[in-house]
Every structure is written in C-alpha cells, then in structure tokens.
Amino acid sequence: MASSRRNTLEYDPGLCDRCGMCSLVCPHRVFARGVSAAVLVRPGSCMECGACATNCAAGAIRVESDVGCASAMMRAALRRRGRRGACCDRTWSGAC
C-alpha cells in the first residue's frame, strides 16, 4: 500500500481494477493510468478533496476528505474576510 507523509492518502494498487476514474476526477493529477493499475505519481499534491476515493468502486483509495487543503479552502470561502484564512496543516494552527 502506498501512502504519503504529507496527507492522509492511501492507495492499494492490488485492489485497483484500472477503471481510470481516479486520474479523471483528481484536480491535481495525483494518479495516472498504468498498465495493470493506476499509478500514484504525485502523492504530495493531494489536497484531500476525496474525489478519487469517492469514485473508486474497487476501494483501492482511501483519504480523509475533511482534513486537508480542500477542506481549508472551503472553510475559508465560507468564513469570508476578517476570520482565519485557509491553512493546509492538520492542526489549524495557521502555520501553512
């Protein structure tokens, strides 16, 4: 199982059915289509939006979609000015 130290993304190529959905839905091109399974090409670019895991019918991808940069950007957009802005660290300490 492949994983990244920078985020919660976990990928098991042994479960991959090579449908290619992960590479189609990922906004940061973390996955690419491979010969026998998808290839995790840019794990550090994952912003934990959860699109890949949601669209992986084989269950080969896991990610906590409420903890990363995607979540921070959505929270910042909802909070508007005058409040704490977006941050990509899991502690929400503001040390981006």
PDB file of C-alpha atoms in Angstrom:
ATOM      1  CA  MET A   1       0.000   0.000   0.000  1.00  0.00           C
ATOM      2  CA  ALA A   2       1.367   3.397  -0.982  1.00  0.00           C
ATOM      3  CA  SER A   3       0.811   6.430   1.196  1.00  0.00           C
ATOM      4  CA  SER A   4       2.086   9.953   1.627  1.00  0.00           C
ATOM      5  CA  ARG A   5       3.513  11.536   4.759  1.00  0.00           C
ATOM      6  CA  ARG A   6       2.075  14.915   3.759  1.00  0.00           C
ATOM      7  CA  ASN A   7      -1.568  13.849   3.734  1.00  0.00           C
ATOM      8  CA  THR A   8      -3.962  11.005   4.521  1.00  0.00           C
ATOM      9  CA  LEU A   9      -3.985   9.490   1.020  1.00  0.00           C
ATOM     10  CA  GLU A  10      -3.570   5.702   0.906  1.00  0.00           C
ATOM     11  CA  TYR A  11      -3.627   3.635  -2.280  1.00  0.00           C
ATOM     12  CA  ASP A  12      -3.525  -0.149  -2.735  1.00  0.00           C
ATOM     13  CA  PRO A  13      -2.673  -0.960  -6.372  1.00  0.00           C
ATOM     14  CA  GLY A  14      -3.527  -4.615  -5.715  1.00  0.00           C
ATOM     15  CA  LEU A  15      -7.207  -3.641  -5.426  1.00  0.00           C
ATOM     16  CA  CYS A  16      -7.212  -1.361  -8.473  1.00  0.00           C
ATOM     17  CA  ASP A  17      -9.435  -2.505 -11.358  1.00  0.00           C
ATOM     18  CA  ARG A  18      -7.822   0.010 -13.764  1.00  0.00           C
ATOM     19  CA  CYS A  19     -11.034   1.917 -14.476  1.00  0.00           C
ATOM     20  CA  GLY A  20      -9.119   5.212 -14.593  1.00  0.00           C
ATOM     21  CA  MET A  21     -11.679   7.256 -12.669  1.00  0.00           C
ATOM     22  CA  CYS A  22      -9.085   8.456 -10.139  1.00  0.00           C
ATOM     23  CA  SER A  23      -6.974  10.007 -12.866  1.00  0.00           C
ATOM     24  CA  LEU A  24     -10.046  11.640 -14.434  1.00  0.00           C
ATOM     25  CA  VAL A  25     -11.508  13.224 -11.288  1.00  0.00           C
ATOM     26  CA  CYS A  26      -8.357  14.319  -9.456  1.00  0.00           C
ATOM     27  CA  PRO A  27      -7.883  18.103  -9.796  1.00  0.00           C
ATOM     28  CA  HIS A  28      -4.130  17.819  -9.112  1.00  0.00           C
ATOM     29  CA  ARG A  29      -3.311  14.797 -11.294  1.00  0.00           C
ATOM     30  CA  VAL A  30      -2.119  12.701  -8.355  1.00  0.00           C
ATOM     31  CA  PHE A  31      -2.926   9.494 -10.271  1.00  0.00           C
ATOM     32  CA  ALA A  32      -2.110   8.354 -13.802  1.00  0.00           C
ATOM     33  CA  ARG A  33      -3.330   5.337 -15.723  1.00  0.00           C
ATOM     34  CA  GLY A  34      -0.882   2.468 -15.630  1.00  0.00           C
ATOM     35  CA  VAL A  35      -0.593  -0.822 -17.480  1.00  0.00           C
ATOM     36  CA  SER A  36      -2.004  -3.054 -14.730  1.00  0.00           C
ATOM     37  CA  ALA A  37      -3.183  -0.456 -12.188  1.00  0.00           C
ATOM     38  CA  ALA A  38      -3.361   3.278 -11.609  1.00  0.00           C
ATOM     39  CA  VAL A  39      -0.025   4.840 -10.666  1.00  0.00           C
ATOM     40  CA  LEU A  40       0.371   7.224  -7.748  1.00  0.00           C
ATOM     41  CA  VAL A  41       2.547   9.843  -9.475  1.00  0.00           C
ATOM     42  CA  ARG A  42       2.193  12.967  -7.287  1.00  0.00           C
ATOM     43  CA  PRO A  43       1.065  11.926  -3.789  1.00  0.00           C
ATOM     44  CA  GLY A  44       2.315  15.152  -2.218  1.00  0.00           C
ATOM     45  CA  SER A  45      -0.020  17.159  -4.455  1.00  0.00           C
ATOM     46  CA  CYS A  46      -3.122  15.561  -2.965  1.00  0.00           C
ATOM     47  CA  MET A  47      -5.353  18.196  -1.331  1.00  0.00           C
ATOM     48  CA  GLU A  48      -7.592  15.547   0.242  1.00  0.00           C
ATOM     49  CA  CYS A  49     -10.773  16.504  -1.589  1.00  0.00           C
ATOM     50  CA  GLY A  50     -11.875  12.857  -1.698  1.00  0.00           C
ATOM     51  CA  ALA A  51     -12.895  12.770  -5.367  1.00  0.00           C
ATOM     52  CA  CYS A  52     -10.617   9.808  -6.119  1.00  0.00           C
ATOM     53  CA  ALA A  53     -11.826   7.691  -3.193  1.00  0.00           C
ATOM     54  CA  THR A  54     -15.476   8.540  -3.846  1.00  0.00           C
ATOM     55  CA  ASN A  55     -15.142   7.413  -7.456  1.00  0.00           C
ATOM     56  CA  CYS A  56     -13.046   4.284  -6.783  1.00  0.00           C
ATOM     57  CA  ALA A  57     -15.554   1.418  -6.957  1.00  0.00           C
ATOM     58  CA  ALA A  58     -12.783  -1.095  -6.186  1.00  0.00           C
ATOM     59  CA  GLY A  59     -11.987   0.547  -2.832  1.00  0.00           C
ATOM     60  CA  ALA A  60      -8.296   0.890  -3.667  1.00  0.00           C
ATOM     61  CA  ILE A  61      -8.094   4.514  -2.479  1.00  0.00           C
ATOM     62  CA  ARG A  62      -8.656   5.926   0.986  1.00  0.00           C
ATOM     63  CA  VAL A  63      -8.348   9.541   2.066  1.00  0.00           C
ATOM     64  CA  GLU A  64      -9.759  11.608   4.913  1.00  0.00           C
ATOM     65  CA  SER A  65     -11.563  14.220   2.874  1.00  0.00           C
ATOM     66  CA  ASP A  66     -12.317  16.638   5.692  1.00  0.00           C
ATOM     67  CA  VAL A  67      -8.815  17.400   6.960  1.00  0.00           C
ATOM     68  CA  GLY A  68      -6.657  18.805   4.155  1.00  0.00           C
ATOM     69  CA  CYS A  69      -6.217  21.765   1.875  1.00  0.00           C
ATOM     70  CA  ALA A  70      -9.539  21.277   0.102  1.00  0.00           C
ATOM     71  CA  SER A  71     -11.336  21.482   3.419  1.00  0.00           C
ATOM     72  CA  ALA A  72      -9.326  24.563   4.414  1.00  0.00           C
ATOM     73  CA  MET A  73     -10.168  26.339   1.168  1.00  0.00           C
ATOM     74  CA  MET A  74     -13.866  25.551   1.525  1.00  0.00           C
ATOM     75  CA  ARG A  75     -13.916  26.736   5.140  1.00  0.00           C
ATOM     76  CA  ALA A  76     -12.117  29.957   4.230  1.00  0.00           C
ATOM     77  CA  ALA A  77     -14.587  30.658   1.424  1.00  0.00           C
ATOM     78  CA  LEU A  78     -17.487  30.185   3.806  1.00  0.00           C
ATOM     79  CA  ARG A  79     -15.999  32.308   6.569  1.00  0.00           C
ATOM     80  CA  ARG A  80     -15.352  35.415   4.477  1.00  0.00           C
ATOM     81  CA  ARG A  81     -12.973  38.250   5.394  1.00  0.00           C
ATOM     82  CA  GLY A  82     -11.982  39.080   8.930  1.00  0.00           C
ATOM     83  CA  ARG A  83     -11.711  35.485  10.017  1.00  0.00           C
ATOM     84  CA  ARG A  84      -8.921  32.958   9.938  1.00  0.00           C
ATOM     85  CA  GLY A  85      -7.910  32.155   6.380  1.00  0.00           C
ATOM     86  CA  ALA A  86      -7.110  28.906   4.641  1.00  0.00           C
ATOM     87  CA  CYS A  87      -4.403  26.688   6.017  1.00  0.00           C
ATOM     88  CA  CYS A  88      -3.228  23.269   4.943  1.00  0.00           C
ATOM     89  CA  ASP A  89      -1.797  21.879   8.172  1.00  0.00           C
ATOM     90  CA  ARG A  90      -3.949  19.484  10.175  1.00  0.00           C
ATOM     91  CA  THR A  91      -3.696  21.416  13.434  1.00  0.00           C
ATOM     92  CA  TRP A  92      -5.309  24.578  12.019  1.00  0.00           C
ATOM     93  CA  SER A  93      -2.547  26.469  13.797  1.00  0.00           C
ATOM     94  CA  GLY A  94      -2.108  28.888  10.929  1.00  0.00           C
ATOM     95  CA  ALA A  95       1.388  27.603  10.108  1.00  0.00           C
ATOM     96  CA  CYS A  96       0.868  26.894   6.439  1.00  0.00           C
TER      97      CYS A  96
END
